[in-house]
DNA sequence: ACATTAACGATGA
DNA sequence: TCATCGTTAATGT
């Protein structure tokens, strides 16, 4: 039963602790699981936000695409995280595209089940407020970083954001992401990412591997992100 | 100054 | 073989 990937996700999802056994079982049965190949679209932009999404395995990105076909992602979502509650709450069309960065498995919880939990469970509502607040804090810091920091600080902040324990409780020390993808996340070119990572490696904050980055000193990474 | 795009060769999986 | 990496040159703001 620990082989069940959905159970693995749920056992690491702190909001499950807010639910009663009947509620938890209801949720289990309502969730459907879909696999996506790297590069495929999980949710198209401007389609109804009919589900709350959890990443069982792999990694997703949330991105906007400009007219010129250039894409900029504003969030990467590693395994273990749930997202999309904003669009579900507002009942609006999804304002961004969800794309699998690698082969991924995604859990879909239907919108009505999500809303019912919110209606029935005070602890779940409190958990959700905490979650939204943590995300708000992340983006407030992102704006400050964008205005005050140099490009190395931007890369450092974007990378450290993947290890924010409030948002992504169960991320490992190592993240599989190409320098090009990190560039899309940080809003800079791949060349700048490459130089920034080498500088961060010289400082001992990270180790750069082929297709992945290992964080050796998260505090040092966050310190660089705050430099102006 | 410093970032961006384009391009090239080298190298890992 | 393909993706990714490290680097350089030309160009833009």
Tab-separated table of C-alpha atoms (C1' of nucleotides) in Angstrom:
chain	number	residue	atom	x	y	z
A	1	UNK	CA	0.000	0.000	0.000
A	2	UNK	CA	2.994	2.275	0.307
A	3	UNK	CA	3.495	1.311	-3.352
A	4	UNK	CA	0.457	3.393	-4.235
A	5	UNK	CA	1.848	6.701	-5.538
A	6	UNK	CA	-1.338	8.578	-4.678
A	7	UNK	CA	-1.127	7.407	-1.072
A	8	UNK	CA	2.481	8.548	-1.007
A	9	UNK	CA	1.401	12.027	-2.126
A	10	UNK	CA	-1.493	12.179	0.327
A	11	UNK	CA	0.611	10.995	3.251
A	12	UNK	CA	2.955	13.934	2.576
A	13	UNK	CA	0.107	16.428	2.134
A	14	UNK	CA	-0.331	18.287	5.396
A	15	UNK	CA	-3.900	19.313	4.574
A	16	UNK	CA	-4.953	15.665	4.769
A	17	UNK	CA	-4.344	15.884	8.512
A	18	UNK	CA	-7.120	18.475	8.683
A	19	UNK	CA	-9.764	16.035	7.511
A	20	UNK	CA	-11.916	13.505	9.297
A	21	UNK	CA	-11.641	9.908	8.159
A	22	UNK	CA	-14.889	10.061	6.148
A	23	UNK	CA	-13.741	13.254	4.448
A	24	UNK	CA	-10.332	11.775	3.676
A	25	UNK	CA	-11.905	8.672	2.181
A	26	UNK	CA	-14.263	10.759	0.083
A	27	UNK	CA	-11.295	12.687	-1.271
A	28	UNK	CA	-9.367	9.504	-2.047
A	29	UNK	CA	-12.220	8.163	-4.139
A	30	UNK	CA	-12.827	11.441	-5.947
A	31	UNK	CA	-9.247	11.869	-7.135
A	32	UNK	CA	-8.280	10.679	-10.585
A	33	UNK	CA	-4.716	10.188	-11.726
A	34	UNK	CA	-3.342	11.048	-15.150
A	35	UNK	CA	0.168	10.576	-16.536
A	36	UNK	CA	1.801	13.111	-18.823
A	37	UNK	CA	4.892	12.840	-20.996
A	38	UNK	CA	7.580	15.503	-20.719
A	39	UNK	CA	6.566	18.563	-22.695
A	40	UNK	CA	2.863	17.751	-22.893
A	41	UNK	CA	0.107	20.080	-21.758
A	42	UNK	CA	-1.648	19.229	-18.483
A	43	UNK	CA	-4.162	22.063	-18.592
A	44	UNK	CA	-4.603	24.455	-21.499
A	45	UNK	CA	-4.935	28.151	-20.851
A	46	UNK	CA	-8.453	29.596	-20.876
A	47	UNK	CA	-10.154	26.322	-20.068
A	48	UNK	CA	-12.423	25.946	-17.007
A	49	UNK	CA	-10.566	25.355	-13.735
A	50	UNK	CA	-12.485	22.233	-12.856
A	51	UNK	CA	-9.891	20.665	-10.551
A	52	UNK	CA	-7.438	21.232	-7.764
A	53	UNK	CA	-4.170	19.655	-8.866
A	54	UNK	CA	-1.525	17.715	-6.966
A	55	UNK	CA	1.832	16.624	-8.366
A	56	UNK	CA	2.396	12.960	-7.558
A	57	UNK	CA	5.606	12.595	-9.509
A	58	UNK	CA	7.731	14.697	-11.848
A	59	UNK	CA	7.523	18.459	-12.165
A	60	UNK	CA	5.150	20.932	-13.807
A	61	UNK	CA	5.495	24.557	-14.805
A	62	UNK	CA	2.888	27.294	-15.012
A	63	UNK	CA	3.503	29.655	-17.865
A	64	UNK	CA	2.157	32.467	-19.946
A	65	UNK	CA	2.883	32.652	-23.634
A	66	UNK	CA	3.272	35.970	-25.421
A	67	UNK	CA	2.109	36.712	-28.958
A	68	UNK	CA	5.619	36.233	-30.260
A	69	UNK	CA	5.551	32.659	-29.012
A	70	UNK	CA	8.015	33.378	-26.223
A	71	UNK	CA	7.130	31.691	-23.001
A	72	UNK	CA	7.790	32.836	-19.472
A	73	UNK	CA	6.989	30.592	-16.570
A	74	UNK	CA	6.031	32.132	-13.250
A	75	UNK	CA	6.100	28.985	-11.174
A	76	UNK	CA	7.578	25.530	-11.170
A	77	UNK	CA	5.714	22.917	-9.160
A	78	UNK	CA	7.737	19.980	-7.864
A	79	UNK	CA	6.317	16.654	-6.716
A	80	UNK	CA	4.374	16.834	-3.473
A	81	UNK	CA	2.752	20.204	-4.097
A	82	UNK	CA	-0.885	21.161	-4.708
A	83	UNK	CA	-1.837	24.197	-6.757
A	84	UNK	CA	-4.615	25.868	-8.720
A	85	UNK	CA	-6.836	26.701	-5.734
A	86	UNK	CA	-6.930	30.352	-6.799
A	87	UNK	CA	-8.524	29.621	-10.146
A	88	UNK	CA	-10.895	27.051	-8.608
A	89	UNK	CA	-12.036	29.495	-5.918
A	90	UNK	CA	-12.717	32.234	-8.420
A	91	UNK	CA	-14.427	29.861	-10.809
A	92	UNK	CA	-12.576	31.501	-13.647
A	93	UNK	CA	-10.917	30.184	-16.774
A	94	UNK	CA	-7.390	29.046	-16.018
A	95	UNK	CA	-5.214	32.101	-16.670
A	96	UNK	CA	-2.053	30.146	-17.383
A	97	UNK	CA	-0.890	27.029	-19.164
A	98	UNK	CA	0.204	23.986	-17.175
A	99	UNK	CA	2.962	21.968	-18.858
A	100	UNK	CA	4.857	18.879	-17.715
A	101	UNK	CA	8.591	19.591	-17.487
A	102	UNK	CA	9.315	15.890	-17.178
A	103	UNK	CA	7.271	12.730	-17.275
A	104	UNK	CA	4.760	13.377	-14.530
A	105	UNK	CA	1.785	11.941	-12.701
A	106	UNK	CA	-0.892	14.392	-11.626
A	107	UNK	CA	-3.790	13.990	-9.180
A	108	UNK	CA	-7.060	15.728	-10.098
A	109	UNK	CA	-9.504	16.581	-7.303
A	110	UNK	CA	-12.810	17.820	-8.767
A	111	UNK	CA	-13.770	21.374	-7.951
A	112	UNK	CA	-16.992	20.481	-6.123
A	113	UNK	CA	-15.096	18.219	-3.728
A	114	UNK	CA	-12.578	20.960	-3.045
A	115	UNK	CA	-15.338	23.490	-2.372
A	116	UNK	CA	-17.172	21.037	-0.141
A	117	UNK	CA	-14.075	20.566	2.004
A	118	UNK	CA	-13.747	24.312	2.287
A	119	UNK	CA	-17.375	24.541	3.330
A	120	UNK	CA	-17.312	21.697	5.837
A	121	UNK	CA	-13.888	21.847	7.398
A	122	UNK	CA	-12.673	24.790	9.388
A	123	UNK	CA	-9.181	23.236	9.736
A	124	UNK	CA	-8.974	22.815	5.960
A	125	UNK	CA	-9.979	26.446	5.452
A	126	UNK	CA	-7.271	27.546	7.865
A	127	UNK	CA	-4.726	25.392	6.083
A	128	UNK	CA	-5.733	26.990	2.791
A	129	UNK	CA	-5.360	30.508	4.211
A	130	UNK	CA	-1.871	29.630	5.415
A	131	UNK	CA	-1.021	28.232	1.999
A	132	UNK	CA	-2.268	31.315	0.154
A	133	UNK	CA	-0.416	33.537	2.597
A	134	UNK	CA	2.840	31.679	2.032
A	135	UNK	CA	2.414	32.049	-1.708
A	136	UNK	CA	1.690	35.745	-1.322
A	137	UNK	CA	4.857	36.151	0.718
A	138	UNK	CA	6.814	34.405	-1.984
A	139	UNK	CA	5.604	36.773	-4.682
A	140	UNK	CA	6.097	39.873	-2.534
A	141	UNK	CA	9.712	38.821	-2.074
A	142	UNK	CA	9.924	38.083	-5.788
A	143	UNK	CA	8.895	41.626	-6.725
A	144	UNK	CA	11.443	43.080	-4.341
A	145	UNK	CA	14.117	40.774	-5.685
A	146	UNK	CA	13.234	41.690	-9.262
A	147	UNK	CA	13.481	45.411	-8.565
A	148	UNK	CA	16.558	45.455	-6.374
A	149	UNK	CA	18.618	42.429	-7.320
A	150	UNK	CA	21.010	41.793	-10.174
A	151	UNK	CA	20.454	38.827	-12.464
A	152	UNK	CA	22.498	36.493	-10.276
A	153	UNK	CA	20.199	37.336	-7.357
A	154	UNK	CA	17.181	36.672	-9.563
A	155	UNK	CA	18.483	33.239	-10.487
A	156	UNK	CA	19.344	32.506	-6.856
A	157	UNK	CA	15.867	33.501	-5.701
A	158	UNK	CA	14.074	31.525	-8.384
A	159	UNK	CA	16.111	28.464	-7.504
A	160	UNK	CA	15.635	28.875	-3.760
A	161	UNK	CA	11.887	29.217	-4.323
A	162	UNK	CA	11.760	25.570	-5.363
A	163	UNK	CA	12.960	24.695	-1.867
A	164	UNK	CA	10.569	26.953	0.052
A	165	UNK	CA	9.461	24.598	2.836
A	166	UNK	CA	6.160	26.429	3.334
A	167	UNK	CA	5.157	25.910	-0.291
A	168	UNK	CA	6.920	22.662	-1.159
A	169	UNK	CA	7.358	20.651	2.020
A	170	UNK	CA	8.954	17.578	0.546
A	171	UNK	CA	11.480	18.706	-2.041
A	172	UNK	CA	14.840	17.005	-2.078
A	173	UNK	CA	18.209	18.705	-2.035
A	174	UNK	CA	18.494	18.062	-5.756
A	175	UNK	CA	16.201	19.348	-8.467
A	176	UNK	CA	16.154	18.040	-12.030
A	177	UNK	CA	15.814	21.112	-14.193
A	178	UNK	CA	17.785	22.358	-17.181
A	179	UNK	CA	19.491	25.714	-17.139
A	180	UNK	CA	17.205	26.800	-19.942
A	181	UNK	CA	14.097	26.050	-17.855
A	182	UNK	CA	15.565	27.847	-14.865
A	183	UNK	CA	16.108	30.799	-17.193
A	184	UNK	CA	12.425	30.801	-18.149
A	185	UNK	CA	11.543	30.714	-14.462
A	186	UNK	CA	13.926	33.522	-13.518
A	187	UNK	CA	13.169	35.589	-16.605
A	188	UNK	CA	16.740	35.637	-17.899
A	189	UNK	CA	18.645	33.969	-20.709
A	190	UNK	CA	20.310	30.578	-20.427
A	191	UNK	CA	23.754	32.202	-20.648
A	192	UNK	CA	23.044	34.347	-17.592
A	193	UNK	CA	21.787	31.303	-15.719
A	194	UNK	CA	24.970	29.463	-16.618
A	195	UNK	CA	27.228	32.208	-15.265
A	196	UNK	CA	25.067	32.733	-12.180
A	197	UNK	CA	25.152	29.023	-11.352
A	198	UNK	CA	28.913	28.930	-11.683
A	199	UNK	CA	29.200	31.879	-9.330
A	200	UNK	CA	26.849	30.169	-6.882
A	201	UNK	CA	28.921	27.017	-7.156
A	202	UNK	CA	32.119	28.922	-6.386
A	203	UNK	CA	30.428	30.248	-3.272
A	204	UNK	CA	29.598	26.701	-2.272
A	205	UNK	CA	25.850	27.217	-2.387
A	206	UNK	CA	25.108	24.682	-5.113
A	207	UNK	CA	26.647	21.935	-7.176
A	208	UNK	CA	25.904	21.992	-10.888
A	209	UNK	CA	25.363	18.641	-12.575
A	210	UNK	CA	24.266	17.607	-16.019
A	211	UNK	CA	20.557	18.432	-16.157
A	212	UNK	CA	20.194	18.962	-12.441
A	213	UNK	CA	21.200	21.252	-9.603
A	214	UNK	CA	22.031	20.207	-6.073
A	215	UNK	CA	21.550	22.734	-3.296
A	216	UNK	CA	24.363	22.414	-0.766
A	217	UNK	CA	23.633	25.501	1.328
A	218	UNK	CA	20.095	26.866	1.092
A	219	UNK	CA	20.883	29.707	3.482
A	220	UNK	CA	23.774	30.862	1.298
A	221	UNK	CA	21.498	30.710	-1.734
A	222	UNK	CA	18.893	32.858	0.008
A	223	UNK	CA	21.584	35.304	1.104
A	224	UNK	CA	22.710	35.798	-2.496
A	225	UNK	CA	19.069	36.328	-3.473
A	226	UNK	CA	18.872	39.245	-1.023
A	227	UNK	CA	22.027	40.966	-2.216
A	228	UNK	CA	21.518	44.188	-4.134
B	1	DA	C1'	27.807	48.406	-18.676
B	2	DC	C1'	25.237	44.461	-19.131
B	3	DA	C1'	21.677	41.556	-21.055
B	4	DT	C1'	20.036	39.187	-25.292
B	5	DT	C1'	20.115	36.274	-29.398
B	6	DA	C1'	22.635	33.316	-32.367
B	7	DA	C1'	25.888	30.098	-33.097
B	8	DC	C1'	29.524	26.573	-32.212
B	9	DG	C1'	31.714	22.600	-30.359
B	10	DA	C1'	31.948	19.437	-26.374
B	11	DT	C1'	29.874	16.111	-23.573
B	12	DG	C1'	26.468	13.260	-20.841
B	13	DA	C1'	22.520	9.828	-21.026
C	1	DT	C1'	21.457	10.458	-31.416
C	2	DC	C1'	19.511	14.095	-28.814
C	3	DA	C1'	19.562	17.151	-24.931
C	4	DT	C1'	22.301	19.937	-22.289
C	5	DC	C1'	26.271	22.640	-21.239
C	6	DG	C1'	30.051	26.157	-21.628
C	7	DT	C1'	31.645	29.692	-24.406
C	8	DT	C1'	32.120	33.442	-27.805
C	9	DA	C1'	30.605	37.035	-31.061
C	10	DA	C1'	27.352	40.418	-32.599
C	11	DT	C1'	23.662	43.376	-31.262
C	12	DG	C1'	20.436	46.167	-28.417
C	13	DT	C1'	19.018	49.219	-24.591
